[in-house]
Coordinates of N, CA and C in Angstrom, one line a residue:
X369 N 139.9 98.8 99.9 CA 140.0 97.8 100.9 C 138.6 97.5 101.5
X370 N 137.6 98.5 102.0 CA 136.2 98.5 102.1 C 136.1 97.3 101.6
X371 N 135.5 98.0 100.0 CA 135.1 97.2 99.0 C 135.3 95.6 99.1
X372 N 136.9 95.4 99.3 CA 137.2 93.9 99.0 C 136.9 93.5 100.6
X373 N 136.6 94.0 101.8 CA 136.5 93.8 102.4 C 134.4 93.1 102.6
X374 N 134.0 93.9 102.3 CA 132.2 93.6 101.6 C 132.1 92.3 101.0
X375 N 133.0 92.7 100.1 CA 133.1 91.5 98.8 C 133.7 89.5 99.5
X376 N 134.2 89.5 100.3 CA 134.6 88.9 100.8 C 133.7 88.3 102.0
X377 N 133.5 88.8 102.8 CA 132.4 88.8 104.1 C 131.0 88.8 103.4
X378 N 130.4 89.7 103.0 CA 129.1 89.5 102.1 C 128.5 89.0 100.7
X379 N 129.0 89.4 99.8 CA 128.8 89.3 98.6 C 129.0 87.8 97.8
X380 N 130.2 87.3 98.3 CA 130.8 85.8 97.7 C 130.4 85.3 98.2
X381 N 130.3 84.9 100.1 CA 130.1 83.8 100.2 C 128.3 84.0 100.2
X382 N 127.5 84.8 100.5 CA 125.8 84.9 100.2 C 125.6 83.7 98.7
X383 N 126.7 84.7 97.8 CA 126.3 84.3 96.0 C 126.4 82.5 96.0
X384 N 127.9 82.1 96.8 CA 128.1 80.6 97.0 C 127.1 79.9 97.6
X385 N 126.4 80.4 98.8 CA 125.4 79.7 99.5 C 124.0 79.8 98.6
X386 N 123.6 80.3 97.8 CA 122.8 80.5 97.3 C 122.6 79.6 95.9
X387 N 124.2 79.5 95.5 CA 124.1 78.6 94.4 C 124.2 76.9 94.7
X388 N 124.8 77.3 96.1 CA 124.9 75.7 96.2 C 123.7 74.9 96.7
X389 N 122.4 76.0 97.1 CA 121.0 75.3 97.3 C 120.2 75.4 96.4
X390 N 120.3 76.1 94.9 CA 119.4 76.5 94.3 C 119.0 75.1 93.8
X391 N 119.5 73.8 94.1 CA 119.4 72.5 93.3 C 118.2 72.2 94.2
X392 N 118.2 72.4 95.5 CA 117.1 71.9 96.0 C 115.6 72.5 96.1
X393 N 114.5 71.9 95.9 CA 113.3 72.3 95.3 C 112.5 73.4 96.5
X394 N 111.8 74.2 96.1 CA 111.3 75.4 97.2 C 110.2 74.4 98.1
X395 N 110.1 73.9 98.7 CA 109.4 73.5 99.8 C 109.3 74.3 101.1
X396 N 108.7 74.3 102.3 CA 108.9 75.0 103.3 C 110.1 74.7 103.9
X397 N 110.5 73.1 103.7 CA 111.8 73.1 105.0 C 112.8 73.7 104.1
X398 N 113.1 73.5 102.7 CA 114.3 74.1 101.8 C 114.0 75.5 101.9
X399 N 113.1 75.9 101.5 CA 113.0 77.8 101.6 C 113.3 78.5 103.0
X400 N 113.1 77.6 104.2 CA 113.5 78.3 105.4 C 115.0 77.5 105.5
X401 N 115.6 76.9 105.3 CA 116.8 76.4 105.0 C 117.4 77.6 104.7
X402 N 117.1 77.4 103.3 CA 117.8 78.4 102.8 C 118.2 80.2 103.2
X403 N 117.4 80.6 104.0 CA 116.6 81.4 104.9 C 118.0 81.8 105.4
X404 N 117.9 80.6 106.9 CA 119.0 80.3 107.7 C 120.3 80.7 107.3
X405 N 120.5 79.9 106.3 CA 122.3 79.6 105.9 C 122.5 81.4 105.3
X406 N 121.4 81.8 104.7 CA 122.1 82.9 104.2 C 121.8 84.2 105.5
X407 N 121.2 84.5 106.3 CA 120.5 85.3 106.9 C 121.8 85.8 107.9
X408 N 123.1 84.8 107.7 CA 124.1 86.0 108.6 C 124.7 87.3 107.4
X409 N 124.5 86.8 106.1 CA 125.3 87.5 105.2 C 124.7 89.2 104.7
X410 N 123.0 89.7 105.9 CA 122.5 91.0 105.7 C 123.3 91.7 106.6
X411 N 122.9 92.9 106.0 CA 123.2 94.1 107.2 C 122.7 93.6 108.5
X412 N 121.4 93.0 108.3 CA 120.5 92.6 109.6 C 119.2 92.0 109.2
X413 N 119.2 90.8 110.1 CA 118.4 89.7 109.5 C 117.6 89.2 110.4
X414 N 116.4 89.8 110.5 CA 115.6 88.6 111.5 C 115.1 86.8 111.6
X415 N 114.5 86.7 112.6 CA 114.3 85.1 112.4 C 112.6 84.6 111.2
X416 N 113.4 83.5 111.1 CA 112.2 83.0 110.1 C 112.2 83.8 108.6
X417 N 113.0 84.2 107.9 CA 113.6 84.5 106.4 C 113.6 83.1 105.7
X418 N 112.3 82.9 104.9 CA 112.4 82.4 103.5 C 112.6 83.0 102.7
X419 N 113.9 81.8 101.9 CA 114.3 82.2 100.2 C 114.3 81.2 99.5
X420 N 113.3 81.8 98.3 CA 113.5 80.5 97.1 C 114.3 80.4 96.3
X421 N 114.2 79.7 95.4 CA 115.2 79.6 94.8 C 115.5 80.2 93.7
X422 N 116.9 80.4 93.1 CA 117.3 81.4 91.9 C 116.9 82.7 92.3
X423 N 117.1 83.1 93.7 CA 116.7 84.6 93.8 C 118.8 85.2 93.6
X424 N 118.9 86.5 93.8 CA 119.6 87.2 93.6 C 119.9 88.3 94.7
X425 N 120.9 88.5 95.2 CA 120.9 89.8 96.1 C 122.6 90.4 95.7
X426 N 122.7 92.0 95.1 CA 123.7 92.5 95.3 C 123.9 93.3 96.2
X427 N 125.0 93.7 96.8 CA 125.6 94.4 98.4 C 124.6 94.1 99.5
X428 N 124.0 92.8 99.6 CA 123.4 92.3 101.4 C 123.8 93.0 102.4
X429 N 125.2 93.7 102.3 CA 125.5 94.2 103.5 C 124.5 95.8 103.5
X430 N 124.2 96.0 102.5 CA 123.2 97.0 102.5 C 121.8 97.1 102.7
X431 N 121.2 95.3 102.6 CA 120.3 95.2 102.8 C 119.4 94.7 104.5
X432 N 118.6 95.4 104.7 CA 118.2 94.9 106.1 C 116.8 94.3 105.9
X433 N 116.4 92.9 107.0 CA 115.4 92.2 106.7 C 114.8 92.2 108.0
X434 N 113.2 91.9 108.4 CA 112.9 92.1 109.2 C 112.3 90.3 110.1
X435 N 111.3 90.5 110.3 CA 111.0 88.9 110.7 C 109.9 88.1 109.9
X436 N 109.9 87.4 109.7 CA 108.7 86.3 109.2 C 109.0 86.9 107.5
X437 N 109.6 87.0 107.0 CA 109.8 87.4 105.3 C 109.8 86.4 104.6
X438 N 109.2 86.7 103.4 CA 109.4 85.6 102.2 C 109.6 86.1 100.9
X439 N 110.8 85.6 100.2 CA 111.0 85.9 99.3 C 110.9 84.6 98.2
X440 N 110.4 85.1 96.9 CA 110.0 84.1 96.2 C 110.7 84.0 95.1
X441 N 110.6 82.9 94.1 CA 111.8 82.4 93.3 C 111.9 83.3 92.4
X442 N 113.2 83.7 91.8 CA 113.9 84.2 90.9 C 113.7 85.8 91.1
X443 N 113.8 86.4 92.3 CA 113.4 87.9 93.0 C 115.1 88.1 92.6
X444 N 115.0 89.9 92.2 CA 116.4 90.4 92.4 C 116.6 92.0 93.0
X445 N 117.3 91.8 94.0 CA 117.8 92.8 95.3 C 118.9 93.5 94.8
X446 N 118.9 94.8 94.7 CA 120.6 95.4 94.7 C 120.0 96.7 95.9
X447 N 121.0 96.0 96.7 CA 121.1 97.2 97.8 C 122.2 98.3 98.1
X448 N 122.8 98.6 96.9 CA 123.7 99.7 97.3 C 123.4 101.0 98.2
X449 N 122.4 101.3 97.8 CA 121.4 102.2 98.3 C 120.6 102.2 99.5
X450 N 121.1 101.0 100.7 CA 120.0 101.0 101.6 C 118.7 100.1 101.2
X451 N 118.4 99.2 101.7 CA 116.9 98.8 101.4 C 116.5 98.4 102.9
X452 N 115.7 98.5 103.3 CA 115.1 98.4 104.5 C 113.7 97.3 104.1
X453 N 113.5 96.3 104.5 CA 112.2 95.6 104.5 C 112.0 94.7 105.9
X454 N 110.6 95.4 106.3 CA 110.1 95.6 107.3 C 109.9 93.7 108.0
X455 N 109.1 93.5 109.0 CA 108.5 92.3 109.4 C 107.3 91.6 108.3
X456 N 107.2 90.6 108.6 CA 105.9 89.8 107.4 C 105.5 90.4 106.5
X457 N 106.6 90.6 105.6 CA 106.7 91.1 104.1 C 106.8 90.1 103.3
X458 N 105.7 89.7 102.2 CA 106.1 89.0 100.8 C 106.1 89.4 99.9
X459 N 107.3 88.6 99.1 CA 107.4 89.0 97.7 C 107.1 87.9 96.4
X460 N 106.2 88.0 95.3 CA 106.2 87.4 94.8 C 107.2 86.9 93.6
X461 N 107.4 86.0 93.1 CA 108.3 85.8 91.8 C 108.7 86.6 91.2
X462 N 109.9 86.9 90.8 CA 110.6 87.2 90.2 C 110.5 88.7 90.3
X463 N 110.6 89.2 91.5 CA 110.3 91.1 91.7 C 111.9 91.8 91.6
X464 N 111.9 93.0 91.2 CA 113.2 93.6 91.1 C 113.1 94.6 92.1
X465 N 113.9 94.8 92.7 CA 114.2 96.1 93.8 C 115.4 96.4 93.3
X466 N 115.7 97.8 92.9 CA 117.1 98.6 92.5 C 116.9 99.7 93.8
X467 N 117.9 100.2 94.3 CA 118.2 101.3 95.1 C 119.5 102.1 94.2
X468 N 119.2 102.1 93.0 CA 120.0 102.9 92.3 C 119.6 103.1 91.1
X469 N 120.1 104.4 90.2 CA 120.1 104.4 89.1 C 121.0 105.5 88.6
X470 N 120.4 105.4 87.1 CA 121.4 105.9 86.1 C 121.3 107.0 85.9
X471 N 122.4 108.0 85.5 CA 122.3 109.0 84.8 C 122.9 109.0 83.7
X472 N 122.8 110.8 83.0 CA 123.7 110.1 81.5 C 124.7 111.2 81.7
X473 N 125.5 110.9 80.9 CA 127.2 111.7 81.0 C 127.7 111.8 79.3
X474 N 127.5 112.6 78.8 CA 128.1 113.1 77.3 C 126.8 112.4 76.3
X475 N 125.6 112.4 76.9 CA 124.4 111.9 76.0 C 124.4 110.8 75.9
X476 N 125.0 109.8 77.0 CA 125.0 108.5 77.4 C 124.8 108.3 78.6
X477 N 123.8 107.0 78.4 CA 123.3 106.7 79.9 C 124.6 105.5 81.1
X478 N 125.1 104.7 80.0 CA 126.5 103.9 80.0 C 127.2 104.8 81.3
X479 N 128.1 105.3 81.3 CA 129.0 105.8 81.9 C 128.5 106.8 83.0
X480 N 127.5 107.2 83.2 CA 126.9 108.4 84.3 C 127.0 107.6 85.2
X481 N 127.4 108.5 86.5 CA 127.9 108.1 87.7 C 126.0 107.9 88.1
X482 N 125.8 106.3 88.9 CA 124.4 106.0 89.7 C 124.1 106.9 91.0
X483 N 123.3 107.1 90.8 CA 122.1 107.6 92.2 C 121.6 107.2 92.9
X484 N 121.8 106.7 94.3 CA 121.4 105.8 94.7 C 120.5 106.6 96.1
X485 N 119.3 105.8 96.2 CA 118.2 106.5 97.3 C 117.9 104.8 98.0
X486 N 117.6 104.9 99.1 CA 117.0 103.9 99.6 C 115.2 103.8 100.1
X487 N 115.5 102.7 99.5 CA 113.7 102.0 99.4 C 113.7 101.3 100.8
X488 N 112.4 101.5 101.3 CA 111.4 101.1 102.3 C 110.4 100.2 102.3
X489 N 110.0 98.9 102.7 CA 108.7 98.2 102.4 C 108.4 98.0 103.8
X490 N 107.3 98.7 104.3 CA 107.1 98.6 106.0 C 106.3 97.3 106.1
X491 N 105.9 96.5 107.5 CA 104.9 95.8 107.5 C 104.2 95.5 107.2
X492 N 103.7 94.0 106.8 CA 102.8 93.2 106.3 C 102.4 93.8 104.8
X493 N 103.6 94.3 104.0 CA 102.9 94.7 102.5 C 103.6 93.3 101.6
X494 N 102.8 93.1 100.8 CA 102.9 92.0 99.9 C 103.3 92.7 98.6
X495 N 104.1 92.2 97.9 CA 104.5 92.8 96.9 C 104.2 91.4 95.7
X496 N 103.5 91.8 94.5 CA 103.0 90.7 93.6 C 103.9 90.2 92.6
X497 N 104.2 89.6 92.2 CA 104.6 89.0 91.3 C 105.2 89.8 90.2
X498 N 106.2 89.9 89.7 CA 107.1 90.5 88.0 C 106.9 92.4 88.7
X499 N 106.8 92.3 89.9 CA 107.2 94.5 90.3 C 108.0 94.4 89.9
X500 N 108.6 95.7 89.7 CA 109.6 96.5 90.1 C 109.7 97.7 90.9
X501 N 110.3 97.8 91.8 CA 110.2 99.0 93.2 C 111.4 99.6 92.6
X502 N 111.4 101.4 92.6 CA 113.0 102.1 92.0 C 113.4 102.9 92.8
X503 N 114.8 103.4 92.8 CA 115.5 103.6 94.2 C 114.4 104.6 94.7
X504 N 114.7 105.0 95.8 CA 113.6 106.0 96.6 C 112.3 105.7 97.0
X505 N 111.8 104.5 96.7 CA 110.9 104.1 97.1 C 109.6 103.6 98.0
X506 N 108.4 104.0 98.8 CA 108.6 103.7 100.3 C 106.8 103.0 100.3
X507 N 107.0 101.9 100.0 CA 105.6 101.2 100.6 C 105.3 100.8 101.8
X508 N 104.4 101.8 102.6 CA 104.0 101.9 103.7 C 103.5 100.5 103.8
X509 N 102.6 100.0 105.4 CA 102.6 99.1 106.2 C 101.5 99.0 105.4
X510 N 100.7 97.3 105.6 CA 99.8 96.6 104.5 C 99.4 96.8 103.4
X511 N 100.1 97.7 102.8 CA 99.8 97.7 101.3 C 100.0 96.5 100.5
X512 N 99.4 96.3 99.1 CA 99.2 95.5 98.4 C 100.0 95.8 97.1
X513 N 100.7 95.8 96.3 CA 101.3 95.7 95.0 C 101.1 94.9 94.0
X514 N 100.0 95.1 93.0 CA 99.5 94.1 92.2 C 100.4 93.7 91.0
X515 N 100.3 92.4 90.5 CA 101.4 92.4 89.5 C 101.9 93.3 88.7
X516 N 103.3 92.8 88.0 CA 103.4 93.7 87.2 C 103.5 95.2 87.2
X517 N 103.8 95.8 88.2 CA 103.8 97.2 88.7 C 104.9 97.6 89.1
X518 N 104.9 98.8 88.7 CA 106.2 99.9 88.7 C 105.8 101.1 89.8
X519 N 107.0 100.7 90.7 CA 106.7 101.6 92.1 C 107.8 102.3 91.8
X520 N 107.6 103.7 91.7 CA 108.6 104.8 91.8 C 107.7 106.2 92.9
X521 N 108.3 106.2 93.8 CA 107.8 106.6 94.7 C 106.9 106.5 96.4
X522 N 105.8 106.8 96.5 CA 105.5 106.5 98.3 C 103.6 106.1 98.0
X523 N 103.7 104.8 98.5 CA 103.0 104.0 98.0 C 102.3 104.0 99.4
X524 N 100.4 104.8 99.8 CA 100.0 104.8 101.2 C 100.0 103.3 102.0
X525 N 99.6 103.6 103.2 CA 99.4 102.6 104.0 C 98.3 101.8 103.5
X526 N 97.8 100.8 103.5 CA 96.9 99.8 103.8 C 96.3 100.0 102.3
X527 N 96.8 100.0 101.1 CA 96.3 100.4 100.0 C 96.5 99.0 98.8
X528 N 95.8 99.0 97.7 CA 96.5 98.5 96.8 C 96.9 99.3 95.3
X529 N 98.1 98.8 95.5 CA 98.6 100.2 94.4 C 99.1 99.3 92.8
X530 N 98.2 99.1 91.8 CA 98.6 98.6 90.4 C 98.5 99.2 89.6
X531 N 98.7 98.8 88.4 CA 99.0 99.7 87.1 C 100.5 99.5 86.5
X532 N 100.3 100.0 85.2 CA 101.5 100.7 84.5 C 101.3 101.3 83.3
X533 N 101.1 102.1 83.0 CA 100.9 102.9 82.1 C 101.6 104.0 81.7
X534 N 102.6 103.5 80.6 CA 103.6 104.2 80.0 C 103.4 105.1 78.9
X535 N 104.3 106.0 78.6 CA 104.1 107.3 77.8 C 105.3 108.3 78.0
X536 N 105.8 109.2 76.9 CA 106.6 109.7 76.6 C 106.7 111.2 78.0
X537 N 108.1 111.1 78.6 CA 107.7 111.9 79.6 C 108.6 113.2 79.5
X538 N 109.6 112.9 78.6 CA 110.5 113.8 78.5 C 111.1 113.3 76.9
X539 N 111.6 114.5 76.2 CA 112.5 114.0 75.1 C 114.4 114.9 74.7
X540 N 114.8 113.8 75.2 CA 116.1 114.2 74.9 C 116.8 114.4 73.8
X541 N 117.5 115.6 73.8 CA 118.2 116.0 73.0 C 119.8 115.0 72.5
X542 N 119.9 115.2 70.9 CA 120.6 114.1 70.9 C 121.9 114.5 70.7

């Protein structure tokens, strides 16, 4: 009942309002538009929330927003997990925030019950373009996040934190 209870109050009508502006072009008065109409459907939403367009948010009611934010086109939110994002926070294009993940169950990652930790972006940190932030994650106040960067973990204050540099970290048995 919860569930359909979320699903109903948050989740639909956010997804409806979202698709029924995505036609109009990101300018200031449409992106704070769009802001508006969606900003009752968070946990908690302060004033002056831009959103552009084709962005994405799963469980809003889990997500909390602070004041003066901008979110930029084609970003995607799942907040099962809590997300907290602080006052005059940006985000660039197309950024992924998960507050969950996977485990595996019988040497499958498919079916393993999710993990969910909640991520933090405190004030004035700008997040760049194509991140990804993963559950537990906490970018203190003016930090910088350079493209393309994979945040797993606690990112200092007033810092800029880029990179990605992948490599074999573990190997599973099959």
């Amino acid at each position: 009942m919860k569930k359909l209870f979320r699903l109903l109050r948050y989740d639909w009508p956010l997804h409806f309002v979202l698709l029924l502006t995505n036609w109009l072009p990101d300018n200031v008065v449409f992106i704070r538009l769009r802001g508006r109409i969606a900003s009752p459907f968070f946990k908690k939403c302060g004033k002056n929330l831009g959103i552009g367009r084709h962005v994405t948010f799963y469980q809003p009611s889990s997500i909390e927003i602070g004041d003066y934010v901008y979110i930029a086109y084609g970003c995607w939110f799942q907040g099962s997990g809590n997300l907290k994002i602080g006052d005059q926070v940006l985000f660039g294009p197309y950024v992924v925030i998960t507050t969950s993940n996977h485990t595996r169950k019988e040497g499958s990652w498919r079916f393993g019950m999710p993990v969910e930790k909640e991520i933090t972006v405190e004030k004035g940190a700008w997040i760049g373009s194509h991140c990804t932030i993963l559950a537990g994650s906490i970018i203190r106040s003016g930090s910088v996040i350079g493209a393309n960067t994979v945040v797993a973990g606690e990112v200092k204050a007033n810092s800029l934190f880029a990179g990605v540099m992948g490599s074999i970290k573990k190997q599973y048995e099959e």
